[in-house]
CSV table of C-alpha atoms in Angstrom, one decimal:
chain,number,residue,atom,x,y,z
E,1004,UNK,CA,27.7,-29.3,1.5
E,1005,UNK,CA,24.8,-28.8,3.9
E,1006,UNK,CA,24.5,-25.1,3.2
E,1007,UNK,CA,24.5,-25.7,-0.6
E,1008,UNK,CA,21.7,-28.3,-0.3
E,1009,UNK,CA,19.6,-26.3,2.0
E,1010,UNK,CA,18.1,-23.8,-0.5
E,1011,UNK,CA,17.3,-26.7,-2.9
E,1012,UNK,CA,15.6,-28.6,-0.1
E,1013,UNK,CA,13.6,-25.5,0.8
E,1014,UNK,CA,12.5,-25.0,-2.8
E,1015,UNK,CA,11.5,-28.6,-3.0
E,1016,UNK,CA,9.4,-28.3,0.1
E,1017,UNK,CA,7.8,-25.2,-1.2
E,1018,UNK,CA,6.9,-26.9,-4.5
E,1019,UNK,CA,5.3,-29.8,-2.6
E,1020,UNK,CA,3.2,-27.3,-0.6
E,1021,UNK,CA,2.1,-25.6,-3.8
E,1022,UNK,CA,1.3,-28.9,-5.4
E,1023,UNK,CA,-0.9,-29.9,-2.4
E,1024,UNK,CA,-2.7,-26.6,-2.7
E,1025,UNK,CA,-3.2,-27.2,-6.4
E,1026,UNK,CA,-4.7,-30.6,-5.6
E,1027,UNK,CA,-7.0,-29.2,-2.9
E,1028,UNK,CA,-8.0,-26.3,-5.2
E,1029,UNK,CA,-8.9,-28.8,-8.0
E,1030,UNK,CA,-11.0,-30.9,-5.6
E,1031,UNK,CA,-12.8,-28.0,-4.1
E,1032,UNK,CA,-14.0,-26.7,-7.4
E,1033,UNK,CA,-15.6,-30.1,-8.2
E,1034,UNK,CA,-18.3,-29.4,-5.5
E,1035,UNK,CA,-20.9,-26.8,-4.7
E,1036,UNK,CA,-19.6,-23.7,-2.9
E,1037,UNK,CA,-21.7,-24.3,0.3
E,1038,UNK,CA,-20.6,-28.0,0.4
E,1039,UNK,CA,-17.0,-27.0,0.3
E,1040,UNK,CA,-17.6,-24.4,3.0
E,1041,UNK,CA,-19.4,-26.9,5.2
E,1042,UNK,CA,-16.5,-29.4,4.8
E,1043,UNK,CA,-13.9,-26.8,5.8
E,1044,UNK,CA,-15.9,-25.9,8.9
E,1045,UNK,CA,-16.3,-29.5,9.9
E,1046,UNK,CA,-12.6,-30.3,9.3
E,1047,UNK,CA,-11.2,-27.4,11.3
E,1048,UNK,CA,-13.8,-27.9,14.1
E,1049,UNK,CA,-12.4,-31.5,14.3
E,1050,UNK,CA,-8.6,-31.0,14.0
E,1051,UNK,CA,-8.2,-27.4,15.2
E,1052,UNK,CA,-8.4,-28.3,18.9
E,1053,UNK,CA,-5.5,-30.7,18.5
E,1054,UNK,CA,-3.1,-28.0,17.3
E,1055,UNK,CA,-1.0,-25.5,19.3
E,1056,UNK,CA,-3.3,-22.7,18.1
E,1057,UNK,CA,-6.0,-24.0,20.5
E,1058,UNK,CA,-4.1,-22.6,23.4
E,1059,UNK,CA,-3.6,-19.2,21.7
E,1060,UNK,CA,-7.3,-18.9,20.8
E,1061,UNK,CA,-8.4,-19.9,24.3
E,1062,UNK,CA,-6.1,-17.3,25.9
E,1063,UNK,CA,-7.4,-14.6,23.6
E,1064,UNK,CA,-11.0,-15.5,24.4
E,1065,UNK,CA,-10.4,-15.4,28.1
E,1066,UNK,CA,-8.9,-11.9,27.7
E,1067,UNK,CA,-11.8,-10.6,25.8
E,1068,UNK,CA,-14.5,-12.5,27.9
E,1069,UNK,CA,-12.9,-12.7,31.4
E,1070,UNK,CA,-16.3,-13.7,32.9
E,1071,UNK,CA,-17.1,-16.4,30.5
E,1072,UNK,CA,-17.8,-19.9,31.9
E,1073,UNK,CA,-15.9,-23.0,30.7
E,1074,UNK,CA,-18.8,-24.1,28.6
E,1075,UNK,CA,-19.1,-20.6,27.0
E,1076,UNK,CA,-15.4,-20.6,26.1
E,1077,UNK,CA,-15.6,-24.1,24.7
E,1078,UNK,CA,-18.6,-23.1,22.5
E,1079,UNK,CA,-16.7,-20.1,21.2
E,1080,UNK,CA,-13.6,-22.2,20.5
E,1081,UNK,CA,-15.6,-24.6,18.4
E,1082,UNK,CA,-17.4,-21.8,16.6
E,1083,UNK,CA,-14.2,-19.9,15.7
E,1084,UNK,CA,-12.5,-23.1,14.4
E,1085,UNK,CA,-15.5,-23.7,12.2
E,1086,UNK,CA,-15.3,-20.1,10.9
E,1087,UNK,CA,-11.6,-20.4,10.2
E,1088,UNK,CA,-12.1,-23.6,8.4
E,1089,UNK,CA,-14.9,-22.2,6.2
E,1090,UNK,CA,-12.7,-19.3,5.2
E,1091,UNK,CA,-9.8,-21.5,4.2
E,1092,UNK,CA,-12.0,-23.9,2.3
E,1093,UNK,CA,-13.7,-21.0,0.5
E,1094,UNK,CA,-10.5,-19.4,-0.8
E,1095,UNK,CA,-10.3,-21.6,-3.9
E,1096,UNK,CA,-13.9,-20.6,-4.6
E,1097,UNK,CA,-13.5,-16.9,-4.0
E,1098,UNK,CA,-13.9,-15.9,-7.6
E,1099,UNK,CA,-17.2,-17.9,-7.8
E,1100,UNK,CA,-18.5,-16.3,-4.6
E,1101,UNK,CA,-17.6,-12.9,-5.9
E,1102,UNK,CA,-19.3,-13.5,-9.2
E,1103,UNK,CA,-22.6,-14.3,-7.5
E,1104,UNK,CA,-24.3,-11.1,-6.5
E,1105,UNK,CA,-26.6,-13.0,-4.1
E,1106,UNK,CA,-23.7,-14.2,-2.1
E,1107,UNK,CA,-22.1,-10.9,-1.2
E,1108,UNK,CA,-24.5,-8.1,0.1
E,1109,UNK,CA,-22.9,-4.7,0.6
E,1110,UNK,CA,-24.4,-2.3,3.2
E,1111,UNK,CA,-23.5,1.3,2.7
E,1112,UNK,CA,-21.9,0.9,-0.8
E,1113,UNK,CA,-22.8,4.5,-1.5
E,1114,UNK,CA,-20.0,5.6,0.8
E,1115,UNK,CA,-17.5,4.1,-1.6
E,1116,UNK,CA,-19.2,5.1,-4.8
E,1117,UNK,CA,-19.3,8.7,-3.6
E,1118,UNK,CA,-15.5,8.6,-3.1
E,1119,UNK,CA,-15.1,7.1,-6.5
E,1120,UNK,CA,-17.2,9.7,-8.2
E,1121,UNK,CA,-15.4,12.5,-6.4
E,1122,UNK,CA,-12.0,11.0,-7.1
E,1123,UNK,CA,-11.4,11.2,-3.4
E,1124,UNK,CA,-9.0,8.8,-1.8
E,1125,UNK,CA,-9.5,7.3,1.6
E,1126,UNK,CA,-7.9,4.8,3.9
E,1127,UNK,CA,-10.1,1.7,4.0
E,1128,UNK,CA,-9.6,-0.5,7.1
E,1129,UNK,CA,-11.0,-3.7,8.4
E,1130,UNK,CA,-9.9,-6.7,10.5
E,1131,UNK,CA,-9.8,-10.4,10.1
E,1132,UNK,CA,-13.5,-10.9,10.3
E,1133,UNK,CA,-15.2,-13.9,8.7
E,1134,UNK,CA,-14.1,-14.3,5.1
E,1135,UNK,CA,-12.2,-11.0,5.0
E,1136,UNK,CA,-11.4,-11.5,1.3
E,1137,UNK,CA,-15.0,-10.2,0.7
E,1138,UNK,CA,-13.8,-6.8,1.8
E,1139,UNK,CA,-11.8,-6.6,-1.4
E,1140,UNK,CA,-14.7,-7.9,-3.4
E,1141,UNK,CA,-16.9,-5.1,-2.2
E,1142,UNK,CA,-14.2,-2.5,-3.0
E,1143,UNK,CA,-13.8,-3.8,-6.5
E,1144,UNK,CA,-17.6,-3.6,-7.1
E,1145,UNK,CA,-17.6,0.0,-6.0
E,1146,UNK,CA,-15.2,1.1,-8.8
E,1147,UNK,CA,-13.0,2.9,-6.2
E,1148,UNK,CA,-9.4,2.5,-7.4
E,1149,UNK,CA,-7.6,1.0,-4.4
E,1150,UNK,CA,-4.3,-0.6,-3.5
E,1151,UNK,CA,-5.0,-3.8,-1.5
E,1152,UNK,CA,-2.2,-4.6,0.9
E,1153,UNK,CA,-1.1,-8.1,1.6
E,1154,UNK,CA,1.6,-10.0,3.3
E,1155,UNK,CA,3.7,-11.8,0.8
E,1156,UNK,CA,4.2,-15.5,1.7
E,1157,UNK,CA,7.6,-17.0,2.2
E,1158,UNK,CA,6.8,-19.6,-0.3
E,1159,UNK,CA,7.0,-17.8,-3.7
E,1160,UNK,CA,5.0,-20.5,-5.5
E,1161,UNK,CA,2.2,-20.2,-3.1
E,1162,UNK,CA,2.4,-16.4,-3.1
E,1163,UNK,CA,1.9,-16.4,-6.9
E,1164,UNK,CA,-1.1,-18.6,-6.5
E,1165,UNK,CA,-2.7,-16.4,-3.9
E,1166,UNK,CA,-2.1,-13.2,-5.9
E,1167,UNK,CA,-3.6,-14.8,-9.0
E,1168,UNK,CA,-6.7,-16.0,-7.2
E,1169,UNK,CA,-7.3,-12.5,-6.0
E,1170,UNK,CA,-6.8,-11.2,-9.5
E,1171,UNK,CA,-9.6,-13.6,-10.6
E,1172,UNK,CA,-12.1,-11.7,-8.5
E,1173,UNK,CA,-11.0,-8.3,-9.6
E,1174,UNK,CA,-8.0,-7.1,-7.4
E,1175,UNK,CA,-5.6,-5.4,-9.7
E,1176,UNK,CA,-3.5,-3.2,-7.4
E,1177,UNK,CA,-1.4,-4.9,-4.8
E,1178,UNK,CA,0.9,-3.3,-2.2
E,1179,UNK,CA,3.1,-5.8,-0.2
E,1180,UNK,CA,3.5,-5.0,3.5
E,1181,UNK,CA,6.9,-3.6,4.6
E,1182,UNK,CA,9.0,-0.6,3.7
E,1183,UNK,CA,8.7,-0.9,0.0
E,1184,UNK,CA,4.9,-1.3,0.3
E,1185,UNK,CA,4.6,1.7,2.5
E,1186,UNK,CA,6.4,3.9,-0.1
E,1187,UNK,CA,4.0,2.6,-2.7
E,1188,UNK,CA,1.0,3.4,-0.6
E,1189,UNK,CA,2.1,7.0,-0.2
E,1190,UNK,CA,2.6,7.3,-3.9
E,1191,UNK,CA,-0.8,5.7,-4.5
E,1192,UNK,CA,-2.7,8.2,-2.4
E,1193,UNK,CA,-0.8,10.9,-4.1
E,1194,UNK,CA,-2.2,9.6,-7.4
E,1195,UNK,CA,-5.7,9.8,-6.0
E,1196,UNK,CA,-6.0,6.0,-5.2
E,1197,UNK,CA,-7.4,4.7,-2.0
E,1198,UNK,CA,-5.6,2.1,0.1
E,1199,UNK,CA,-7.1,-0.9,2.0
E,1200,UNK,CA,-5.5,-2.5,5.0
E,1201,UNK,CA,-6.3,-5.0,7.8
E,1202,UNK,CA,-5.4,-3.2,11.0
E,1203,UNK,CA,-6.2,-5.7,13.8
E,1204,UNK,CA,-3.1,-7.8,14.2
E,1205,UNK,CA,0.0,-7.4,16.3
E,1206,UNK,CA,2.7,-5.1,14.9
E,1207,UNK,CA,5.9,-5.3,16.9
E,1208,UNK,CA,7.1,-1.9,15.9
E,1209,UNK,CA,3.7,-0.3,16.4
E,1210,UNK,CA,2.0,2.0,18.9
E,1211,UNK,CA,1.0,0.5,22.3
E,1212,UNK,CA,-2.7,1.2,22.6
E,1213,UNK,CA,-5.5,-0.4,24.6
E,1214,UNK,CA,-7.3,-3.4,23.1
E,1215,UNK,CA,-9.8,-5.0,25.4
E,1216,UNK,CA,-8.2,-3.5,28.5
E,1217,UNK,CA,-4.6,-4.6,27.7
E,1218,UNK,CA,-1.9,-2.7,25.8
E,1219,UNK,CA,-1.4,-4.1,22.3
E,1220,UNK,CA,1.1,-3.1,19.6
E,1221,UNK,CA,-0.9,-1.7,16.7
E,1222,UNK,CA,0.3,-0.7,13.2
E,1223,UNK,CA,0.1,3.2,12.9
E,1224,UNK,CA,0.2,3.1,9.1
E,1225,UNK,CA,-3.5,3.7,8.4
E,1226,UNK,CA,-3.6,6.6,10.8
E,1227,UNK,CA,-0.4,8.1,9.5
E,1228,UNK,CA,-1.6,8.0,5.9
E,1229,UNK,CA,-4.9,9.6,6.8
E,1230,UNK,CA,-3.4,12.4,8.8
E,1231,UNK,CA,-0.6,13.1,6.3
E,1232,UNK,CA,-3.1,13.5,3.4
E,1233,UNK,CA,-6.0,14.8,5.4
E,1234,UNK,CA,-8.3,12.0,4.2
E,1235,UNK,CA,-10.9,9.9,6.1
E,1236,UNK,CA,-10.6,6.4,7.4
E,1237,UNK,CA,-13.4,4.3,6.1
E,1238,UNK,CA,-14.0,1.2,8.4
E,1239,UNK,CA,-15.4,-2.0,6.9
E,1240,UNK,CA,-16.5,-5.3,8.4
E,1241,UNK,CA,-17.4,-8.6,6.9
E,1242,UNK,CA,-20.2,-10.8,8.4
E,1243,UNK,CA,-21.3,-14.3,7.5
E,1244,UNK,CA,-25.0,-14.5,7.0
E,1245,UNK,CA,-25.4,-18.2,6.1
E,1246,UNK,CA,-22.8,-20.8,4.9
E,1247,UNK,CA,-20.8,-19.1,2.1
E,1248,UNK,CA,-22.9,-15.9,2.0
E,1249,UNK,CA,-21.8,-12.6,3.4
E,1250,UNK,CA,-22.6,-9.1,4.3
E,1251,UNK,CA,-20.0,-6.4,3.9
E,1252,UNK,CA,-20.7,-3.3,6.0
E,1253,UNK,CA,-19.4,0.2,5.3
E,1254,UNK,CA,-19.4,1.9,8.8
E,1255,UNK,CA,-19.4,5.6,9.7
E,1256,UNK,CA,-16.1,7.1,8.6
E,1257,UNK,CA,-13.5,8.0,11.2
E,1258,UNK,CA,-12.7,11.7,10.7
E,1259,UNK,CA,-9.4,12.7,12.3
E,1260,UNK,CA,-8.3,16.0,13.7
E,1261,UNK,CA,-4.9,17.4,12.9
E,1262,UNK,CA,-3.9,19.3,16.1
E,1263,UNK,CA,-0.3,19.9,15.0
E,1264,UNK,CA,1.0,17.3,17.4
E,1265,UNK,CA,1.5,14.4,15.0
E,1266,UNK,CA,2.5,11.8,17.5
E,1267,UNK,CA,-0.5,12.5,19.7
E,1268,UNK,CA,-2.9,12.6,16.7
E,1269,UNK,CA,-1.6,9.2,15.4
E,1270,UNK,CA,-2.0,7.6,18.9
E,1271,UNK,CA,-5.6,9.0,19.1
E,1272,UNK,CA,-6.4,7.6,15.7
E,1273,UNK,CA,-4.9,4.2,16.6
E,1274,UNK,CA,-7.1,4.1,19.8
E,1275,UNK,CA,-10.2,4.9,17.7
E,1276,UNK,CA,-9.4,2.1,15.3
E,1277,UNK,CA,-8.9,-0.4,18.1
E,1278,UNK,CA,-12.2,0.7,19.6
E,1279,UNK,CA,-13.9,0.0,16.2
E,1280,UNK,CA,-12.3,-3.5,16.1
E,1281,UNK,CA,-13.4,-4.2,19.7
E,1282,UNK,CA,-17.0,-3.4,18.8
E,1283,UNK,CA,-17.0,-5.7,15.8
E,1284,UNK,CA,-15.4,-8.6,17.8
E,1285,UNK,CA,-18.0,-8.2,20.6
E,1286,UNK,CA,-20.9,-8.1,18.0
E,1287,UNK,CA,-19.9,-11.4,16.3
E,1288,UNK,CA,-17.2,-13.1,18.4
E,1289,UNK,CA,-17.1,-16.4,16.5
E,1290,UNK,CA,-16.1,-14.6,13.3
E,1291,UNK,CA,-12.8,-13.0,14.5
E,1292,UNK,CA,-9.3,-14.5,13.9
E,1293,UNK,CA,-8.6,-15.8,17.4
E,1294,UNK,CA,-5.6,-17.9,16.6
E,1295,UNK,CA,-3.3,-14.8,16.2
E,1296,UNK,CA,-1.1,-13.7,19.2
E,1297,UNK,CA,-2.5,-10.2,19.4
E,1298,UNK,CA,-1.0,-9.3,22.8
E,1299,UNK,CA,2.6,-9.4,24.0
E,1300,UNK,CA,4.3,-12.9,23.9
E,1301,UNK,CA,4.3,-13.2,27.7
E,1302,UNK,CA,0.5,-13.2,27.7
E,1303,UNK,CA,0.6,-16.7,26.2
E,1304,UNK,CA,3.1,-18.3,28.7
E,1305,UNK,CA,0.7,-19.0,31.5
E,1306,UNK,CA,-2.8,-20.4,31.5
E,1307,UNK,CA,-5.8,-18.3,32.2
E,1308,UNK,CA,-8.9,-19.5,34.1
E,1309,UNK,CA,-12.5,-18.9,33.2
E,1310,UNK,CA,-15.1,-17.8,35.6
E,1311,UNK,CA,-16.8,-20.5,37.7
């Protein structure tokens, strides 16, 4: 009896979650974009420190900034909660943000337009910087055919809503993460399409490479695709300029060398990508996704102390 009711109960909980999202989405769209962003920042700055993610974010900050004082860590914690809250609150408004050319500035757009004009695929990478959905907005504006990877949500009702929202601002090609998604990405590059991935989070089956002085498991997929097809890696970052206004930056491409030792070449590429992520985090620390367990689980089992 319990087993037969369990799937129904799960579906019921998923439907409630989706209904709450629909209500929040409806409310958000009644107000100006910046007001919604401000509210999200205030809300998460208020409730975020009360959650278990506060400990994760603090541990991560102490790893990256080992010499930071207590007051400096506290300030960064508040700032990263505000940034996270703004992104979450802005998601229902993503199509409106994308439709306003004054809200999304793109630096180095010519890098993508040249690829599009030459029908040259590339591996586009970024991290969870600020409102990272704006990466996809910039790619869509460039006209470069790209598969945008995403992690399918466990809640199928919410997953459909997230995909539909991204379709509203122009994303047409989706590749779910996982084995099936990896096969589709290989096929996409073979068709001449680019692929876009976020490559800054923990990947348990990935390559152990340095990240802020500690070994961190990192997904080798982007490096593998680039080396297999002999195409460049195009790094991208997203920066918040003011409230719900953003700058998307196309950085210098990462050109890889195929030495014939595929394992060594992939590891070298992963290290270079991690170095790119480190630079972006240090430049704008408040805008990274600090609530993710980027390092091995044991890292988060004991408290870390700030400098005096």
